[in-house]
């Protein structure tokens, strides 16, 4: 039986509980040659979230397991001479249907994403690829998705459409019926002097016209107005989203990255990271991420993979 941990706010445990009755999904893990990267994949396997296929230098993986006290327990290992080859082989496993999720090990993000976006051998779709952090913030009443904080540096309006849609689809996969999306800016009024406010207004109108589906959008909203109903009321903002968003859309990568890291390091938020918009979900973790964070990311990937299975059978 899958065992949840006993620390945190309870949202992490509920996430794992949602996976208890789901089969583990096959995951290609690219270059897991560092202790926490390898331990995260193995622990997620023990919790029956994933069936990892470890891709990388077999000797180095074995050495890492030995030094970290990790029992590989007969997990499949595909030997690859270096990290670049490991990324390409892991992506190939997805294309062949042997894996339903791709997971970053200890290689650089650019190496993995280079294999993902390859025109001939990658995992491109018609969507823009984007990253989402799922944040379990102790002072907030539900899981919060922050996007994009890792991939799109200065997204244009058209990119933000895909960033929004990717996040909405993710929230729906996690059981949110109609996700509420707050589009962030420094102010809550639309002004030509701040392009982020124009993008926010355009995204809301595009949602009204069906160009973005499945969510309720509002913006521009400053962070306080997005998170606090009282702050919104003080500013005279009547909004279904203010005070209750499921998703925060950052104006650019710098703002999103700073926001996510502030929540982690100042508000003690647990986080999980996922890349969206490719053929399969991609677990994209940082070298600083804990094993707990990596397990949470695998749980989210499990839910998304099963949601895609269900959609494919309809």
GROMACS .gro file of C-alpha atoms in nm:
model
  314
    1UNK     CA    1   0.000   0.000   0.000
    2UNK     CA    2   0.123   0.349  -0.079
    3UNK     CA    3   0.223   0.544   0.229
    4UNK     CA    4   0.187   0.921   0.250
    5UNK     CA    5   0.423   1.125   0.463
    6UNK     CA    6   0.298   1.290   0.781
    7UNK     CA    7   0.446   1.640   0.753
    8UNK     CA    8   0.330   1.956   0.576
    9UNK     CA    9  -0.014   2.115   0.536
   10UNK     CA   10  -0.198   1.805   0.420
   11UNK     CA   11  -0.225   1.911   0.055
   12UNK     CA   12   0.084   1.704  -0.031
   13UNK     CA   13  -0.066   1.399   0.136
   14UNK     CA   14  -0.397   1.447  -0.045
   15UNK     CA   15  -0.207   1.461  -0.373
   16UNK     CA   16  -0.047   1.124  -0.301
   17UNK     CA   17  -0.380   0.982  -0.183
   18UNK     CA   18  -0.534   1.064  -0.522
   19UNK     CA   19  -0.277   0.832  -0.680
   20UNK     CA   20  -0.337   0.537  -0.449
   21UNK     CA   21  -0.584   0.365  -0.683
   22UNK     CA   22  -0.395   0.450  -1.002
   23UNK     CA   23  -0.140   0.227  -1.170
   24UNK     CA   24   0.220   0.353  -1.171
   25UNK     CA   25   0.318   0.499  -1.507
   26UNK     CA   26   0.638   0.421  -1.698
   27UNK     CA   27   0.884   0.711  -1.676
   28UNK     CA   28   1.208   0.763  -1.868
   29UNK     CA   29   1.454   0.923  -1.624
   30UNK     CA   30   1.736   1.101  -1.806
   31UNK     CA   31   2.081   1.082  -1.643
   32UNK     CA   32   1.995   1.019  -1.274
   33UNK     CA   33   2.358   1.041  -1.161
   34UNK     CA   34   2.319   1.250  -0.846
   35UNK     CA   35   2.191   1.130  -0.510
   36UNK     CA   36   1.862   1.323  -0.479
   37UNK     CA   37   1.775   1.277  -0.846
   38UNK     CA   38   1.819   0.902  -0.820
   39UNK     CA   39   1.658   0.875  -0.476
   40UNK     CA   40   1.355   1.076  -0.591
   41UNK     CA   41   1.289   0.839  -0.880
   42UNK     CA   42   1.340   0.529  -0.665
   43UNK     CA   43   1.121   0.659  -0.380
   44UNK     CA   44   0.847   0.745  -0.630
   45UNK     CA   45   0.871   0.387  -0.755
   46UNK     CA   46   0.844   0.254  -0.400
   47UNK     CA   47   0.528   0.462  -0.355
   48UNK     CA   48   0.399   0.304  -0.679
   49UNK     CA   49   0.369   0.636  -0.859
   50UNK     CA   50   0.606   0.548  -1.144
   51UNK     CA   51   0.797   0.264  -1.304
   52UNK     CA   52   1.131   0.434  -1.373
   53UNK     CA   53   1.355   0.344  -1.665
   54UNK     CA   54   1.695   0.484  -1.570
   55UNK     CA   55   1.889   0.617  -1.870
   56UNK     CA   56   2.254   0.712  -1.830
   57UNK     CA   57   2.604   0.573  -1.768
   58UNK     CA   58   2.525   0.242  -1.596
   59UNK     CA   59   2.844   0.242  -1.388
   60UNK     CA   60   2.784   0.596  -1.268
   61UNK     CA   61   2.422   0.520  -1.175
   62UNK     CA   62   2.537   0.215  -0.978
   63UNK     CA   63   2.808   0.418  -0.801
   64UNK     CA   64   2.558   0.691  -0.714
   65UNK     CA   65   2.314   0.434  -0.576
   66UNK     CA   66   2.586   0.274  -0.364
   67UNK     CA   67   2.718   0.600  -0.219
   68UNK     CA   68   2.364   0.728  -0.149
   69UNK     CA   69   2.243   0.400   0.001
   70UNK     CA   70   1.973   0.363  -0.264
   71UNK     CA   71   1.855   0.013  -0.353
   72UNK     CA   72   1.789  -0.004  -0.728
   73UNK     CA   73   1.598  -0.328  -0.675
   74UNK     CA   74   1.611  -0.458  -1.029
   75UNK     CA   75   1.500  -0.135  -1.198
   76UNK     CA   76   1.569  -0.123  -1.571
   77UNK     CA   77   1.885   0.067  -1.661
   78UNK     CA   78   1.966   0.168  -2.018
   79UNK     CA   79   2.332   0.249  -2.058
   80UNK     CA   80   2.418   0.582  -2.224
   81UNK     CA   81   2.770   0.724  -2.255
   82UNK     CA   82   2.689   1.076  -2.137
   83UNK     CA   83   2.407   1.314  -2.044
   84UNK     CA   84   2.338   1.433  -2.399
   85UNK     CA   85   2.290   1.076  -2.520
   86UNK     CA   86   2.079   1.000  -2.212
   87UNK     CA   87   1.840   1.283  -2.302
   88UNK     CA   88   1.804   1.162  -2.661
   89UNK     CA   89   1.747   0.799  -2.557
   90UNK     CA   90   1.493   0.899  -2.290
   91UNK     CA   91   1.298   1.104  -2.547
   92UNK     CA   92   1.315   0.810  -2.790
   93UNK     CA   93   1.159   0.585  -2.523
   94UNK     CA   94   0.863   0.823  -2.510
   95UNK     CA   95   0.829   0.832  -2.889
   96UNK     CA   96   0.834   0.450  -2.895
   97UNK     CA   97   0.554   0.436  -2.638
   98UNK     CA   98   0.768   0.270  -2.371
   99UNK     CA   99   0.734   0.570  -2.138
  100UNK     CA  100   0.442   0.803  -2.069
  101UNK     CA  101   0.643   1.062  -1.876
  102UNK     CA  102   0.990   1.211  -1.915
  103UNK     CA  103   1.188   1.302  -1.603
  104UNK     CA  104   1.498   1.515  -1.565
  105UNK     CA  105   1.781   1.362  -1.365
  106UNK     CA  106   2.105   1.548  -1.293
  107UNK     CA  107   2.172   1.683  -1.643
  108UNK     CA  108   2.127   2.048  -1.737
  109UNK     CA  109   1.774   2.157  -1.828
  110UNK     CA  110   1.894   2.288  -2.166
  111UNK     CA  111   2.025   1.943  -2.258
  112UNK     CA  112   1.695   1.776  -2.187
  113UNK     CA  113   1.478   2.041  -2.352
  114UNK     CA  114   1.705   2.043  -2.660
  115UNK     CA  115   1.613   1.678  -2.714
  116UNK     CA  116   1.246   1.751  -2.641
  117UNK     CA  117   1.212   2.033  -2.897
  118UNK     CA  118   1.409   1.859  -3.175
  119UNK     CA  119   1.199   1.889  -3.491
  120UNK     CA  120   1.269   1.537  -3.614
  121UNK     CA  121   1.314   1.333  -3.297
  122UNK     CA  122   1.154   1.543  -3.025
  123UNK     CA  123   0.819   1.568  -2.850
  124UNK     CA  124   0.677   1.886  -3.000
  125UNK     CA  125   0.305   1.951  -3.037
  126UNK     CA  126   0.116   2.251  -3.170
  127UNK     CA  127   0.135   2.408  -2.824
  128UNK     CA  128   0.404   2.628  -2.682
  129UNK     CA  129   0.597   2.441  -2.414
  130UNK     CA  130   0.569   2.599  -2.069
  131UNK     CA  131   0.658   2.520  -1.709
  132UNK     CA  132   0.425   2.513  -1.409
  133UNK     CA  133   0.510   2.507  -1.039
  134UNK     CA  134   0.250   2.350  -0.812
  135UNK     CA  135   0.293   2.526  -0.480
  136UNK     CA  136   0.164   2.400  -0.146
  137UNK     CA  137   0.173   2.733   0.041
  138UNK     CA  138   0.096   2.697   0.416
  139UNK     CA  139  -0.089   3.032   0.423
  140UNK     CA  140  -0.308   2.962   0.118
  141UNK     CA  141  -0.618   2.743   0.120
  142UNK     CA  142  -0.544   2.526  -0.184
  143UNK     CA  143  -0.269   2.418  -0.421
  144UNK     CA  144  -0.151   2.709  -0.633
  145UNK     CA  145  -0.011   2.681  -0.986
  146UNK     CA  146   0.251   2.943  -1.081
  147UNK     CA  147   0.346   2.974  -1.446
  148UNK     CA  148   0.573   3.032  -1.636
  149UNK     CA  149   0.880   3.054  -1.416
  150UNK     CA  150   1.135   2.840  -1.598
  151UNK     CA  151   1.108   2.833  -1.978
  152UNK     CA  152   0.951   3.134  -2.157
  153UNK     CA  153   1.165   3.438  -2.080
  154UNK     CA  154   0.951   3.717  -2.226
  155UNK     CA  155   0.637   3.552  -2.364
  156UNK     CA  156   0.436   3.731  -2.631
  157UNK     CA  157   0.057   3.739  -2.610
  158UNK     CA  158   0.027   3.429  -2.830
  159UNK     CA  159   0.270   3.244  -2.602
  160UNK     CA  160   0.066   3.344  -2.297
  161UNK     CA  161  -0.242   3.188  -2.456
  162UNK     CA  162  -0.067   2.850  -2.456
  163UNK     CA  163   0.080   2.910  -2.109
  164UNK     CA  164  -0.274   2.974  -1.980
  165UNK     CA  165  -0.423   2.675  -2.160
  166UNK     CA  166  -0.147   2.441  -2.045
  167UNK     CA  167  -0.203   2.547  -1.684
  168UNK     CA  168  -0.581   2.517  -1.710
  169UNK     CA  169  -0.552   2.166  -1.855
  170UNK     CA  170  -0.312   2.074  -1.573
  171UNK     CA  171  -0.551   2.201  -1.305
  172UNK     CA  172  -0.837   2.007  -1.461
  173UNK     CA  173  -0.620   1.692  -1.460
  174UNK     CA  174  -0.574   1.749  -1.086
  175UNK     CA  175  -0.949   1.756  -1.028
  176UNK     CA  176  -1.028   2.130  -1.044
  177UNK     CA  177  -1.356   2.152  -1.236
  178UNK     CA  178  -1.325   2.512  -1.358
  179UNK     CA  179  -0.985   2.663  -1.270
  180UNK     CA  180  -0.970   3.028  -1.175
  181UNK     CA  181  -0.683   3.212  -1.343
  182UNK     CA  182  -0.535   3.537  -1.212
  183UNK     CA  183  -0.322   3.719  -1.469
  184UNK     CA  184  -0.065   3.915  -1.273
  185UNK     CA  185   0.075   4.263  -1.329
  186UNK     CA  186   0.200   4.539  -1.103
  187UNK     CA  187  -0.138   4.715  -1.110
  188UNK     CA  188  -0.500   4.619  -1.160
  189UNK     CA  189  -0.578   4.885  -1.421
  190UNK     CA  190  -0.516   4.858  -1.794
  191UNK     CA  191  -0.256   5.105  -1.920
  192UNK     CA  192  -0.055   5.127  -2.240
  193UNK     CA  193   0.250   5.217  -2.031
  194UNK     CA  194   0.258   4.859  -1.891
  195UNK     CA  195   0.233   4.596  -2.166
  196UNK     CA  196   0.156   4.319  -1.913
  197UNK     CA  197  -0.177   4.487  -1.837
  198UNK     CA  198  -0.267   4.496  -2.207
  199UNK     CA  199  -0.183   4.126  -2.241
  200UNK     CA  200  -0.397   4.049  -1.937
  201UNK     CA  201  -0.696   4.234  -2.077
  202UNK     CA  202  -0.653   4.063  -2.415
  203UNK     CA  203  -0.631   3.718  -2.254
  204UNK     CA  204  -0.956   3.777  -2.067
  205UNK     CA  205  -1.133   3.879  -2.387
  206UNK     CA  206  -0.986   3.579  -2.569
  207UNK     CA  207  -1.127   3.352  -2.298
  208UNK     CA  208  -1.468   3.513  -2.348
  209UNK     CA  209  -1.442   3.434  -2.720
  210UNK     CA  210  -1.341   3.071  -2.661
  211UNK     CA  211  -0.977   3.107  -2.762
  212UNK     CA  212  -0.882   2.989  -2.413
  213UNK     CA  213  -1.108   2.714  -2.279
  214UNK     CA  214  -1.200   2.559  -1.947
  215UNK     CA  215  -1.109   2.835  -1.702
  216UNK     CA  216  -1.230   3.164  -1.556
  217UNK     CA  217  -0.979   3.441  -1.625
  218UNK     CA  218  -0.939   3.782  -1.466
  219UNK     CA  219  -0.668   4.043  -1.499
  220UNK     CA  220  -0.472   4.247  -1.477
  221UNK     CA  221  -0.453   4.181  -1.103
  222UNK     CA  222  -0.174   4.290  -0.874
  223UNK     CA  223  -0.054   4.008  -0.650
  224UNK     CA  224  -0.235   4.138  -0.340
  225UNK     CA  225  -0.563   4.172  -0.529
  226UNK     CA  226  -0.523   3.826  -0.678
  227UNK     CA  227  -0.463   3.650  -0.346
  228UNK     CA  228  -0.669   3.859  -0.103
  229UNK     CA  229  -1.044   3.927  -0.133
  230UNK     CA  230  -1.006   4.208   0.119
  231UNK     CA  231  -0.737   4.377  -0.090
  232UNK     CA  232  -0.955   4.345  -0.398
  233UNK     CA  233  -1.256   4.495  -0.218
  234UNK     CA  234  -1.044   4.783  -0.096
  235UNK     CA  235  -0.954   4.860  -0.459
  236UNK     CA  236  -1.318   4.822  -0.567
  237UNK     CA  237  -1.252   4.507  -0.769
  238UNK     CA  238  -1.553   4.278  -0.809
  239UNK     CA  239  -1.402   3.950  -0.925
  240UNK     CA  240  -1.484   3.580  -0.908
  241UNK     CA  241  -1.109   3.509  -0.925
  242UNK     CA  242  -0.968   3.756  -0.671
  243UNK     CA  243  -0.894   3.584  -0.343
  244UNK     CA  244  -0.948   3.235  -0.483
  245UNK     CA  245  -0.723   3.169  -0.787
  246UNK     CA  246  -0.602   2.821  -0.875
  247UNK     CA  247  -0.349   2.960  -1.123
  248UNK     CA  248  -0.122   3.265  -1.124
  249UNK     CA  249   0.004   3.373  -1.468
  250UNK     CA  250   0.325   3.573  -1.435
  251UNK     CA  251   0.399   3.850  -1.686
  252UNK     CA  252   0.743   3.707  -1.761
  253UNK     CA  253   0.992   3.446  -1.642
  254UNK     CA  254   1.175   3.675  -1.401
  255UNK     CA  255   0.858   3.769  -1.215
  256UNK     CA  256   0.737   3.409  -1.208
  257UNK     CA  257   1.071   3.272  -1.094
  258UNK     CA  258   1.106   3.527  -0.815
  259UNK     CA  259   0.748   3.462  -0.703
  260UNK     CA  260   0.789   3.084  -0.692
  261UNK     CA  261   1.120   3.101  -0.505
  262UNK     CA  262   0.983   3.353  -0.256
  263UNK     CA  263   0.697   3.118  -0.179
  264UNK     CA  264   0.942   2.831  -0.132
  265UNK     CA  265   1.206   3.006   0.077
  266UNK     CA  266   1.004   3.268   0.267
  267UNK     CA  267   0.665   3.096   0.298
  268UNK     CA  268   0.800   2.739   0.335
  269UNK     CA  269   0.596   2.617   0.039
  270UNK     CA  270   0.646   2.268  -0.097
  271UNK     CA  271   0.661   2.261  -0.475
  272UNK     CA  272   0.636   2.027  -0.769
  273UNK     CA  273   0.744   2.117  -1.122
  274UNK     CA  274   0.612   2.002  -1.457
  275UNK     CA  275   0.673   2.099  -1.819
  276UNK     CA  276   0.353   2.110  -2.024
  277UNK     CA  277   0.269   2.137  -2.392
  278UNK     CA  278   0.484   1.844  -2.509
  279UNK     CA  279   0.354   1.499  -2.608
  280UNK     CA  280   0.390   1.386  -2.247
  281UNK     CA  281   0.432   1.559  -1.911
  282UNK     CA  282   0.794   1.629  -1.823
  283UNK     CA  283   0.910   1.627  -1.462
  284UNK     CA  284   1.159   1.912  -1.452
  285UNK     CA  285   1.325   1.942  -1.114
  286UNK     CA  286   1.606   2.162  -0.988
  287UNK     CA  287   1.927   2.027  -0.841
  288UNK     CA  288   1.821   2.202  -0.518
  289UNK     CA  289   1.487   2.018  -0.503
  290UNK     CA  290   1.432   1.773  -0.218
  291UNK     CA  291   1.331   1.410  -0.260
  292UNK     CA  292   0.988   1.512  -0.124
  293UNK     CA  293   0.951   1.767  -0.404
  294UNK     CA  294   1.056   1.513  -0.667
  295UNK     CA  295   0.801   1.263  -0.535
  296UNK     CA  296   0.528   1.529  -0.552
  297UNK     CA  297   0.626   1.605  -0.912
  298UNK     CA  298   0.597   1.233  -0.995
  299UNK     CA  299   0.252   1.223  -0.833
  300UNK     CA  300   0.137   1.515  -1.049
  301UNK     CA  301   0.281   1.349  -1.359
  302UNK     CA  302   0.097   1.028  -1.268
  303UNK     CA  303  -0.235   1.214  -1.249
  304UNK     CA  304  -0.172   1.396  -1.577
  305UNK     CA  305  -0.072   1.074  -1.755
  306UNK     CA  306  -0.388   0.900  -1.639
  307UNK     CA  307  -0.601   1.198  -1.741
  308UNK     CA  308  -0.448   1.173  -2.090
  309UNK     CA  309  -0.523   0.801  -2.099
  310UNK     CA  310  -0.886   0.873  -2.014
  311UNK     CA  311  -0.910   1.149  -2.277
  312UNK     CA  312  -0.762   0.917  -2.542
  313UNK     CA  313  -1.032   0.656  -2.481
  314UNK     CA  314  -1.323   0.901  -2.516
   0.00000   0.00000   0.00000
